[in-house]
């Protein structure tokens, strides 16, 4: 048997063999290859490249040969390879022939120097590695798409942290208000009224008492009052009394001296009253404060000074107190669970925050705002509720108010296969959430009374509708006639005419 061919013994022969082998390999396994000279003129094309020529406007290789590469292959980067001498090993090329994964490698002359090596660029090879990459490279493209989606989600999350007040922090690490009155969504008469009173309270320095059920937005209004007050540049310090053990509340409020008790910090610590000096102190769930601490809180509010735990020194402070509770404070006073004198001290500017069932007309706007916030956090598109789904939401009692509404929206969004949510999907979620009695919207508009109301002169019905529209718009804008005229899409003169003319 003849002996198998052996490798060349010299380095030059080995390199020449490797170059020929690689060239033939790429020429056979690639979808197409061509060569250009140092000027960028096409000087060689293999057989595999023939099938791309008709799409490029050529009927034969002879027509294709001899042209400058950028004149016959749109979007090519071969010129850059010739000028820089740097290869482009993997790239996507898209032109009228399709989309391709390509490689571009410079060709160099042999160096005449004593050390050998590569010389000047004398040409370049263009290799079409894959055509139709959307199918041939589907696993790689899918992985890239997944990474790109994760990157987009991260960018969206960063954008939400920059733009959403919930994530905004002061550069010095201090506490600042996160919300303004614009954050309190709603244009119903009840929402407009509570915002009007809250704006007036912001201009005062007296204590504010926010009363309302859980989830109505009391803390949001506390932030907004601080942000609109003369103390807006000061700190906004919040304490949830229900979340702090009774044994720690006094130290949390007033601070403690060094070594005041076993395990205490040797340097001592300032309490929340002192931290809020020059700003606002928000006491959430004030109705849960133990009786023993109520007397000390009353004294601090009356005297404007506190005595840290374990200290004999009085420390002055200047903080505007905003308190909130979902409990019935007058009832607690009658039962002896809340000091009457403290109640009167806090109840200087009481604000009742309406429950969601008293501002049902705000539900569509709240759904939109909550949906946008959920979308910013999750990176998914916000849910779209059909009119019958919104009507179903408006018919519920909402014991948890806006907090419960958000919970329902999050559930139905996560458990729905579609971005569009209808009443059937929503009703199922409401039942599974424990609402045994689902209040369905009343769609029976064709009763006898309504039919009788329609059997009246048309001018009379139009005038009645105008009066209702003007009244609703005036309530929504707080009596601002210019804003009302803009809301109704009429001139201010027309608004005055409709308001003064008996109709």
Coordinates of C-alpha atoms in Angstrom, one line a residue:
X1 CA 0.0 0.0 0.0
X2 CA 1.3 3.5 -0.8
X3 CA 2.4 5.5 2.2
X4 CA 0.0 8.3 3.2
X5 CA 1.1 11.8 2.3
X6 CA 3.2 13.5 5.0
X7 CA 3.1 17.0 6.3
X8 CA 5.7 19.4 4.9
X9 CA 8.8 19.5 7.1
X10 CA 9.3 23.3 6.8
X11 CA 7.2 26.0 8.4
X12 CA 6.5 27.7 5.1
X13 CA 5.2 24.6 3.6
X14 CA 2.9 23.9 6.6
X15 CA 1.5 27.5 6.5
X16 CA 0.9 27.2 2.7
X17 CA -0.9 23.9 3.2
X18 CA -3.0 25.2 6.0
X19 CA -4.0 28.3 3.9
X20 CA -5.0 26.1 1.0
X21 CA -6.9 23.7 3.2
X22 CA -8.8 26.5 4.9
X23 CA -9.6 28.2 1.6
X24 CA -11.0 25.0 0.1
X25 CA -12.9 24.3 3.3
X26 CA -14.6 27.7 3.4
X27 CA -15.3 27.6 -0.3
X28 CA -17.1 24.2 0.0
X29 CA -19.0 24.6 3.2
X30 CA -19.9 28.3 2.9
X31 CA -22.9 29.6 1.0
X32 CA -20.6 31.7 -1.2
X33 CA -17.2 33.4 -1.5
X34 CA -15.6 36.1 -3.5
X35 CA -12.2 37.9 -3.5
X36 CA -11.4 41.6 -4.1
X37 CA -8.0 43.1 -4.8
X38 CA -6.4 46.0 -2.9
X39 CA -8.5 48.5 -4.8
X40 CA -11.8 46.8 -3.9
X41 CA -12.4 45.3 -7.4
X42 CA -14.0 41.8 -7.5
X43 CA -11.5 39.4 -9.0
X44 CA -12.9 36.0 -8.1
X45 CA -16.2 34.4 -7.3
X46 CA -16.9 30.8 -6.4
X47 CA -19.8 28.7 -7.8
X48 CA -21.8 29.0 -4.6
X49 CA -22.2 32.7 -5.0
X50 CA -24.0 32.4 -8.3
X51 CA -27.4 32.1 -6.7
X52 CA -27.2 35.5 -5.2
X53 CA -26.4 37.3 -8.5
X54 CA -29.9 37.6 -10.0
X55 CA -31.1 39.4 -6.8
X56 CA -28.2 41.7 -7.1
X57 CA -29.1 42.5 -10.8
X58 CA -26.6 40.2 -12.7
X59 CA -27.3 37.3 -14.9
X60 CA -23.8 35.8 -14.9
X61 CA -20.5 35.8 -13.0
X62 CA -18.8 37.5 -16.0
X63 CA -21.1 40.6 -15.6
X64 CA -20.4 40.6 -11.8
X65 CA -16.6 40.4 -12.1
X66 CA -14.5 43.5 -12.3
X67 CA -16.9 45.9 -10.5
X68 CA -16.0 47.7 -7.3
X69 CA -17.5 45.8 -4.5
X70 CA -19.6 48.6 -3.0
X71 CA -21.1 49.2 -6.4
X72 CA -22.6 45.7 -6.7
X73 CA -23.1 44.6 -3.1
X74 CA -25.1 47.1 -1.1
X75 CA -24.2 47.7 2.5
X76 CA -20.9 45.8 2.3
X77 CA -18.1 46.6 4.7
X78 CA -15.3 45.2 2.6
X79 CA -13.8 48.7 2.0
X80 CA -13.3 49.1 5.7
X81 CA -11.4 45.8 5.9
X82 CA -9.2 46.9 3.0
X83 CA -8.4 50.2 4.7
X84 CA -7.9 49.0 8.3
X85 CA -6.5 45.6 7.7
X86 CA -8.8 44.3 10.5
X87 CA -11.1 41.3 9.9
X88 CA -14.8 41.3 10.6
X89 CA -15.3 37.7 11.6
X90 CA -19.1 37.7 12.1
X91 CA -21.5 40.3 10.9
X92 CA -25.1 40.6 9.6
X93 CA -25.4 41.9 6.0
X94 CA -28.8 42.9 4.7
X95 CA -29.5 44.0 1.1
X96 CA -31.9 43.3 -1.7
X97 CA -30.5 39.7 -1.9
X98 CA -31.6 39.0 1.7
X99 CA -30.0 38.8 5.1
X100 CA -26.8 36.9 5.6
X101 CA -24.2 36.1 8.3
X102 CA -20.9 37.0 6.7
X103 CA -17.2 37.1 7.4
X104 CA -14.6 39.4 5.9
X105 CA -10.9 38.6 6.1
X106 CA -8.0 40.7 4.8
X107 CA -5.3 39.1 2.5
X108 CA -1.8 40.2 3.2
X109 CA 1.4 39.8 1.1
X110 CA 4.3 37.9 2.5
X111 CA 6.8 40.1 4.3
X112 CA 10.2 40.5 2.8
X113 CA 11.7 41.1 6.3
X114 CA 14.1 38.7 8.0
X115 CA 11.4 37.7 10.5
X116 CA 8.8 36.9 7.9
X117 CA 5.1 37.5 8.9
X118 CA 2.4 39.4 7.1
X119 CA 2.9 42.3 4.9
X120 CA 0.6 44.9 3.3
X121 CA -3.1 44.3 2.6
X122 CA -3.4 43.1 -1.0
X123 CA -7.0 42.1 -1.0
X124 CA -9.8 40.5 1.0
X125 CA -12.1 37.5 1.1
X126 CA -15.8 37.8 1.6
X127 CA -17.5 34.7 2.9
X128 CA -21.3 34.1 3.2
X129 CA -21.5 31.8 6.2
X130 CA -25.3 31.5 6.4
X131 CA -28.2 32.7 4.4
X132 CA -31.7 33.0 5.9
X133 CA -30.3 33.3 9.4
X134 CA -33.8 33.6 10.8
X135 CA -34.2 29.9 10.3
X136 CA -30.6 28.5 10.2
X137 CA -29.6 30.4 13.3
X138 CA -32.9 30.3 15.2
X139 CA -31.5 29.0 18.5
X140 CA -28.8 31.7 18.5
X141 CA -31.2 34.4 17.5
X142 CA -33.8 33.3 20.1
X143 CA -31.1 33.5 22.8
X144 CA -30.0 36.9 21.6
X145 CA -33.6 38.1 21.5
X146 CA -34.0 36.9 25.1
X147 CA -30.9 38.8 26.2
X148 CA -32.1 41.9 24.3
X149 CA -35.5 41.7 26.1
X150 CA -33.8 41.4 29.5
X151 CA -31.7 44.4 28.6
X152 CA -34.8 46.4 27.5
X153 CA -36.6 45.4 30.8
X154 CA -33.6 46.6 32.8
X155 CA -33.5 49.9 30.9
X156 CA -37.3 50.3 31.5
X157 CA -36.9 49.6 35.2
X158 CA -34.1 52.1 35.4
X159 CA -36.3 54.7 33.6
X160 CA -39.1 54.0 36.0
X161 CA -36.8 54.5 39.0
X162 CA -35.7 57.8 37.5
X163 CA -39.2 59.0 36.7
X164 CA -41.4 57.4 39.4
X165 CA -41.5 59.5 42.6
X166 CA -41.7 56.2 44.6
X167 CA -38.0 55.6 43.8
X168 CA -36.6 59.1 44.0
X169 CA -34.2 59.7 46.9
X170 CA -32.4 62.7 48.0
X171 CA -28.7 62.7 47.1
X172 CA -27.7 63.1 50.8
X173 CA -29.8 60.0 51.8
X174 CA -32.3 62.1 53.7
X175 CA -36.0 61.5 53.8
X176 CA -38.1 63.5 51.3
X177 CA -41.7 63.5 50.3
X178 CA -42.4 61.1 47.4
X179 CA -45.8 62.4 46.2
X180 CA -47.6 65.6 45.3
X181 CA -51.3 66.4 44.9
X182 CA -51.1 65.3 41.3
X183 CA -50.4 61.8 42.6
X184 CA -53.8 61.7 44.2
X185 CA -55.7 60.4 41.1
X186 CA -59.3 61.5 40.7
X187 CA -61.6 64.2 39.5
X188 CA -64.8 63.2 41.2
X189 CA -66.4 65.7 43.6
X190 CA -65.2 63.8 46.6
X191 CA -61.6 63.7 45.3
X192 CA -61.6 67.3 44.3
X193 CA -63.0 68.3 47.7
X194 CA -60.4 66.4 49.8
X195 CA -57.6 67.8 47.7
X196 CA -58.9 71.3 48.1
X197 CA -59.0 71.0 51.9
X198 CA -55.6 69.4 51.9
X199 CA -54.1 72.2 49.9
X200 CA -55.4 74.7 52.4
X201 CA -54.0 72.6 55.2
X202 CA -50.6 72.6 53.6
X203 CA -50.5 76.4 54.0
X204 CA -50.9 76.1 57.8
X205 CA -48.5 74.9 60.5
X206 CA -51.2 73.3 62.7
X207 CA -51.5 69.5 63.1
X208 CA -53.4 67.7 60.4
X209 CA -55.5 64.5 61.2
X210 CA -56.2 62.3 58.2
X211 CA -59.2 60.1 58.7
X212 CA -60.3 57.3 56.4
X213 CA -60.4 53.6 55.8
X214 CA -57.3 51.6 55.0
X215 CA -56.1 51.9 51.4
X216 CA -57.7 55.3 50.7
X217 CA -54.4 57.2 50.2
X218 CA -53.9 58.9 53.6
X219 CA -50.1 58.5 53.5
X220 CA -50.0 59.9 49.9
X221 CA -51.9 63.0 51.0
X222 CA -49.5 63.4 54.0
X223 CA -46.6 63.4 51.5
X224 CA -48.5 65.9 49.3
X225 CA -49.3 68.2 52.2
X226 CA -45.6 68.3 53.2
X227 CA -44.5 68.8 49.6
X228 CA -46.8 71.8 49.2
X229 CA -46.0 73.4 52.5
X230 CA -43.3 75.9 53.5
X231 CA -41.5 72.9 55.1
X232 CA -41.1 71.1 51.7
X233 CA -37.3 71.5 51.9
X234 CA -37.2 69.9 55.3
X235 CA -37.3 66.2 56.0
X236 CA -40.5 64.1 55.8
X237 CA -40.2 61.4 58.6
X238 CA -42.8 58.7 58.8
X239 CA -43.6 56.3 61.6
X240 CA -46.1 53.5 61.4
X241 CA -47.1 53.1 65.0
X242 CA -48.9 49.8 64.4
X243 CA -45.6 48.3 63.0
X244 CA -43.4 49.2 66.0
X245 CA -43.5 47.1 69.2
X246 CA -44.9 49.1 72.2
X247 CA -41.7 48.7 74.1
X248 CA -39.7 50.4 71.4
X249 CA -42.1 53.2 70.5
X250 CA -40.8 55.7 73.1
X251 CA -37.2 55.2 71.9
X252 CA -38.4 55.4 68.3
X253 CA -40.1 58.7 69.0
X254 CA -37.8 60.5 71.4
X255 CA -34.5 58.7 70.9
X256 CA -32.3 57.6 73.8
X257 CA -29.1 58.7 75.6
X258 CA -25.9 56.7 75.4
X259 CA -26.3 53.5 77.5
X260 CA -29.9 54.2 78.3
X261 CA -30.7 50.5 78.5
X262 CA -29.1 47.1 77.9
X263 CA -28.0 46.8 74.3
X264 CA -28.4 50.5 73.6
X265 CA -26.0 52.1 71.2
X266 CA -23.1 53.7 73.2
X267 CA -23.4 56.8 71.1
X268 CA -27.2 57.2 71.7
X269 CA -29.6 57.9 68.9
X270 CA -31.9 60.7 67.9
X271 CA -35.6 59.9 67.7
X272 CA -38.0 60.6 64.9
X273 CA -39.2 63.9 66.4
X274 CA -35.6 65.3 66.3
X275 CA -35.0 63.9 62.8
X276 CA -38.1 65.8 61.6
X277 CA -36.9 69.1 63.0
X278 CA -37.7 71.7 60.4
X279 CA -39.9 69.4 58.4
X280 CA -42.9 67.1 58.9
X281 CA -43.5 64.1 61.1
X282 CA -46.1 61.7 59.8
X283 CA -47.7 59.5 62.6
X284 CA -49.5 56.7 60.7
X285 CA -52.1 54.6 62.6
X286 CA -52.1 57.0 65.5
X287 CA -55.2 55.2 66.9
X288 CA -53.0 52.2 67.8
X289 CA -50.7 54.2 70.1
X290 CA -50.6 52.8 73.7
X291 CA -52.1 55.0 76.4
X292 CA -48.9 55.2 78.3
X293 CA -47.1 57.0 75.4
X294 CA -50.1 59.2 74.5
X295 CA -49.4 61.5 77.5
X296 CA -45.7 61.9 76.5
X297 CA -46.8 62.7 72.9
X298 CA -49.3 65.3 74.2
X299 CA -46.6 67.0 76.3
X300 CA -44.2 67.0 73.3
X301 CA -46.8 68.6 71.1
X302 CA -47.7 71.2 73.7
X303 CA -44.2 72.2 74.8
X304 CA -42.3 71.7 71.5
X305 CA -39.6 69.7 73.3
X306 CA -38.8 66.1 74.0
X307 CA -36.8 64.2 76.6
X308 CA -34.8 61.3 75.2
X309 CA -35.0 58.0 77.0
X310 CA -32.4 57.8 79.8
X311 CA -31.6 61.5 79.6
X312 CA -32.4 64.4 81.9
X313 CA -32.2 67.0 79.2
X314 CA -35.0 68.5 77.3
X315 CA -34.4 68.8 73.5
X316 CA -36.4 71.4 71.5
X317 CA -37.8 70.4 68.2
X318 CA -39.9 72.1 65.4
X319 CA -41.8 69.5 63.4
X320 CA -45.3 69.8 61.9
X321 CA -47.3 66.7 62.9
X322 CA -49.5 65.0 60.4
X323 CA -51.4 62.0 61.9
X324 CA -53.6 59.4 60.2
X325 CA -55.8 56.6 61.4
X326 CA -58.4 54.2 60.0
X327 CA -60.0 53.8 63.4
X328 CA -62.9 55.7 64.9
X329 CA -61.0 58.0 67.3
X330 CA -64.2 59.5 68.9
X331 CA -65.3 56.0 69.7
X332 CA -61.9 55.2 71.2
X333 CA -62.1 58.3 73.3
X334 CA -65.5 57.3 74.6
X335 CA -64.1 53.8 75.5
X336 CA -61.1 55.3 77.3
X337 CA -58.6 53.9 74.8
X338 CA -57.5 57.3 73.5
X339 CA -56.8 60.4 75.5
X340 CA -59.4 63.1 74.8
X341 CA -56.9 65.9 75.3
X342 CA -54.6 64.4 72.7
X343 CA -57.5 63.9 70.3
X344 CA -58.3 67.6 70.5
X345 CA -54.6 68.5 70.1
X346 CA -54.4 66.4 66.9
X347 CA -57.9 67.2 65.5
X348 CA -57.1 70.8 64.6
X349 CA -57.3 70.3 60.8
X350 CA -59.3 67.1 60.3
X351 CA -59.4 65.7 56.7
X352 CA -61.7 62.8 55.8
X353 CA -60.3 60.8 52.9
X354 CA -63.3 59.3 51.0
X355 CA -63.4 55.6 50.4
X356 CA -63.4 54.3 46.8
X357 CA -67.1 53.5 46.8
X358 CA -67.8 57.2 47.3
X359 CA -65.7 58.1 44.2
X360 CA -66.6 55.3 41.8
X361 CA -66.3 57.7 38.8
X362 CA -62.5 57.8 39.5
X363 CA -62.1 54.1 39.0
X364 CA -61.3 54.3 35.2
X365 CA -58.5 56.9 35.9
X366 CA -57.2 54.9 38.8
X367 CA -57.1 51.7 36.7
X368 CA -55.2 53.5 34.1
X369 CA -52.7 54.9 36.6
X370 CA -52.3 51.7 38.5
X371 CA -51.9 49.8 35.2
X372 CA -49.1 52.1 34.0
X373 CA -47.3 51.8 37.3
X374 CA -47.6 48.0 37.1
X375 CA -46.3 48.0 33.6
X376 CA -43.2 50.2 34.6
X377 CA -42.4 47.7 37.3
X378 CA -42.9 44.5 35.3
X379 CA -41.9 45.6 31.9
X380 CA -45.2 44.2 30.5
X381 CA -47.9 46.2 28.7
X382 CA -50.5 47.6 30.9
X383 CA -53.9 45.8 31.0
X384 CA -56.8 47.1 29.0
X385 CA -60.2 46.7 30.6
X386 CA -63.3 46.5 28.6
X387 CA -66.2 48.9 29.5
X388 CA -68.2 46.0 31.1
X389 CA -65.1 45.1 33.2
X390 CA -64.8 48.7 34.4
X391 CA -68.5 48.8 35.2
X392 CA -68.1 45.6 37.2
X393 CA -65.2 47.2 39.2
X394 CA -67.4 50.3 39.8
X395 CA -70.1 48.0 41.3
X396 CA -67.9 46.6 44.1
X397 CA -67.8 47.6 47.7
X398 CA -63.9 47.8 47.9
X399 CA -63.3 47.3 51.6
X400 CA -59.6 47.6 51.0
X401 CA -60.2 50.6 48.7
X402 CA -57.3 51.5 46.2
X403 CA -55.0 48.9 47.7
X404 CA -57.6 46.2 47.1
X405 CA -58.2 47.5 43.6
X406 CA -54.5 47.3 42.8
X407 CA -54.4 43.7 44.1
X408 CA -57.3 42.7 41.9
X409 CA -55.6 44.3 38.8
X410 CA -52.4 42.5 39.5
X411 CA -54.1 39.2 39.9
X412 CA -56.2 39.5 36.8
X413 CA -53.1 40.7 34.8
X414 CA -50.9 37.8 35.9
X415 CA -53.5 35.2 35.4
X416 CA -54.8 36.3 32.0
X417 CA -53.4 35.2 28.7
X418 CA -54.6 38.4 27.0
X419 CA -53.8 42.0 27.6
X420 CA -57.5 42.8 27.2
X421 CA -59.6 42.0 30.3
X422 CA -63.3 41.5 30.1
X423 CA -66.0 41.2 32.8
X424 CA -66.0 37.4 32.7
X425 CA -62.3 37.1 33.6
X426 CA -62.7 39.8 36.2
X427 CA -65.7 38.2 37.9
X428 CA -63.8 34.9 38.2
X429 CA -60.9 36.7 40.0
X430 CA -63.3 38.6 42.3
X431 CA -65.0 35.4 43.3
X432 CA -61.7 33.6 43.9
X433 CA -60.6 36.6 46.0
X434 CA -63.3 35.9 48.5
X435 CA -66.1 38.2 47.3
X436 CA -69.1 35.9 47.6
X437 CA -71.6 38.6 46.5
X438 CA -70.4 40.0 43.2
X439 CA -72.2 43.3 42.5
X440 CA -72.9 43.2 38.8
X441 CA -73.5 46.5 37.0
X442 CA -77.1 47.4 36.4
X443 CA -77.6 47.4 32.6
X444 CA -81.4 47.6 32.6
X445 CA -81.9 51.2 31.4
X446 CA -85.2 50.7 29.7
X447 CA -87.5 50.7 32.7
X448 CA -90.8 52.6 32.7
X449 CA -89.6 55.7 34.5
X450 CA -86.8 56.2 32.0
X451 CA -89.1 55.7 29.1
X452 CA -91.4 58.3 30.5
X453 CA -88.5 60.7 31.0
X454 CA -87.6 60.4 27.3
X455 CA -91.2 61.4 26.3
X456 CA -90.6 65.1 26.8
X457 CA -89.6 68.0 24.5
X458 CA -86.1 67.5 23.2
X459 CA -85.0 71.0 24.1
X460 CA -86.0 70.4 27.7
X461 CA -83.9 67.1 27.8
X462 CA -80.9 68.8 26.2
X463 CA -81.1 71.7 28.7
X464 CA -81.2 69.3 31.6
X465 CA -78.2 67.4 30.2
X466 CA -76.3 70.7 29.8
X467 CA -77.0 71.6 33.4
X468 CA -75.7 68.2 34.7
X469 CA -72.6 68.4 32.5
X470 CA -71.8 72.0 33.7
X471 CA -72.4 71.0 37.4
X472 CA -70.1 68.0 37.1
X473 CA -67.4 70.0 35.3
X474 CA -67.5 72.8 37.9
X475 CA -67.2 70.3 40.7
X476 CA -64.3 68.6 39.0
X477 CA -62.4 71.8 38.5
X478 CA -63.2 73.3 41.9
X479 CA -65.3 76.0 40.5
X480 CA -62.7 77.3 38.0
X481 CA -64.8 78.6 35.1
X482 CA -61.8 78.8 32.7
X483 CA -60.9 75.2 33.4
X484 CA -64.6 74.2 33.2
X485 CA -65.0 75.8 29.7
X486 CA -61.9 74.0 28.5
X487 CA -63.1 70.7 29.9
X488 CA -66.5 71.1 28.2
X489 CA -64.9 72.3 24.9
X490 CA -66.8 75.6 24.9
X491 CA -65.8 79.2 25.2
X492 CA -66.0 81.0 28.6
X493 CA -68.6 83.3 27.2
X494 CA -70.8 80.4 26.2
X495 CA -70.3 78.9 29.7
X496 CA -71.5 82.1 31.3
X497 CA -74.5 82.2 29.0
X498 CA -75.5 78.6 29.8
X499 CA -75.1 79.3 33.5
X500 CA -77.1 82.5 33.6
X501 CA -79.8 81.7 31.0
X502 CA -82.9 79.9 32.5
X503 CA -83.4 76.8 30.5

